[in-house]
């Protein structure tokens, strides 16, 4: 299992680069299908989709009081996820991580 984590660690960390990182990590993981990398790809994609969705919703408001909490929330999810990947753990991000694994289960 430890070898599985080490071989998938680069793709797992790459998946947390918001936006393009998920697609790079999916490409890196396309041949060997590392379970550790797949877990973090789903987490990274979920965070990216959450960021885009919340950004679209709150972009209509021109208020720091509305946008700052979104940025803090995304930063907390992102830092938790990337820290987990660096440590070699498969802990879902707070609040939404289990949903990401369920909703994005077709992505490996």
XYZ file of C-alpha atoms in Angstrom:
108
model
C 0.000 0.000 0.000
C 2.858 2.391 0.838
C 4.332 1.898 -2.659
C 0.883 2.684 -4.097
C 0.838 5.988 -2.191
C 4.350 6.963 -3.270
C 3.668 6.194 -6.923
C 0.478 8.281 -6.896
C 1.693 11.168 -4.749
C 2.753 13.457 -7.617
C -0.620 13.140 -9.368
C -2.421 13.581 -6.036
C -0.615 16.826 -5.231
C -0.994 18.096 -8.810
C -4.769 17.613 -8.609
C -4.995 20.476 -6.102
C -3.781 23.094 -8.570
C -7.174 24.718 -9.072
C -8.465 24.454 -12.594
C -5.880 22.852 -14.836
C -4.210 20.679 -12.176
C -7.099 18.222 -12.076
C -6.822 17.550 -15.794
C -3.046 17.156 -15.618
C -3.441 14.709 -12.716
C -6.131 12.764 -14.603
C -3.743 12.442 -17.538
C -0.931 11.316 -15.220
C -3.233 8.693 -13.688
C -4.838 7.508 -16.926
C -2.695 4.429 -17.530
C -1.909 2.881 -14.145
C -5.045 3.960 -12.211
C -3.480 4.575 -8.816
C -6.213 4.465 -6.118
C -4.468 7.080 -3.956
C -4.189 9.500 -6.878
C -7.802 8.824 -7.919
C -9.036 9.696 -4.429
C -7.244 13.046 -4.505
C -8.260 13.750 -8.111
C -11.905 13.453 -7.036
C -11.234 15.738 -4.053
C -9.392 18.291 -6.206
C -12.098 18.247 -8.881
C -14.766 18.672 -6.225
C -12.983 21.691 -4.744
C -12.545 23.197 -8.221
C -16.236 22.690 -9.057
C -17.244 24.155 -5.691
C -14.991 27.164 -6.320
C -16.499 27.764 -9.770
C -20.083 27.264 -8.551
C -19.740 29.553 -5.544
C -17.875 32.096 -7.668
C -20.687 32.194 -10.206
C -23.311 32.586 -7.496
C -21.603 35.351 -5.549
C -20.161 37.199 -8.544
C -23.429 39.130 -8.765
C -22.702 40.715 -5.405
C -20.021 43.365 -5.144
C -19.278 42.916 -1.478
C -16.190 41.780 0.367
C -18.462 40.575 3.189
C -19.904 38.010 0.774
C -16.835 37.042 -1.233
C -14.300 36.803 1.625
C -16.024 33.840 3.331
C -16.077 31.960 0.021
C -12.341 32.495 -0.461
C -11.649 31.406 3.131
C -13.833 28.304 2.712
C -12.077 27.292 -0.516
C -8.662 27.992 1.019
C -9.481 25.764 4.008
C -10.670 22.915 1.750
C -7.664 23.299 -0.530
C -5.093 23.414 2.277
C -6.668 20.411 4.013
C -6.680 18.424 0.772
C -3.138 19.214 -0.338
C -1.794 18.596 3.174
C -3.501 15.213 3.195
C -1.963 14.367 -0.202
C 1.525 15.427 0.901
C 1.251 13.307 4.071
C 0.081 10.290 2.053
C -3.354 10.183 3.687
C -6.772 9.657 2.142
C -8.830 11.854 4.427
C -11.753 13.593 2.707
C -11.879 17.381 2.961
C -14.230 18.766 5.639
C -17.976 19.008 4.947
C -17.946 18.065 1.259
C -15.209 15.452 0.838
C -17.455 12.410 1.288
C -19.918 13.867 -1.225
C -17.095 14.440 -3.734
C -16.123 10.778 -3.463
C -19.725 9.695 -3.966
C -20.715 12.142 -6.725
C -17.482 11.817 -8.674
C -17.088 8.061 -8.218
C -16.934 7.520 -11.991
C -13.661 9.437 -12.123
C -10.638 7.326 -11.382
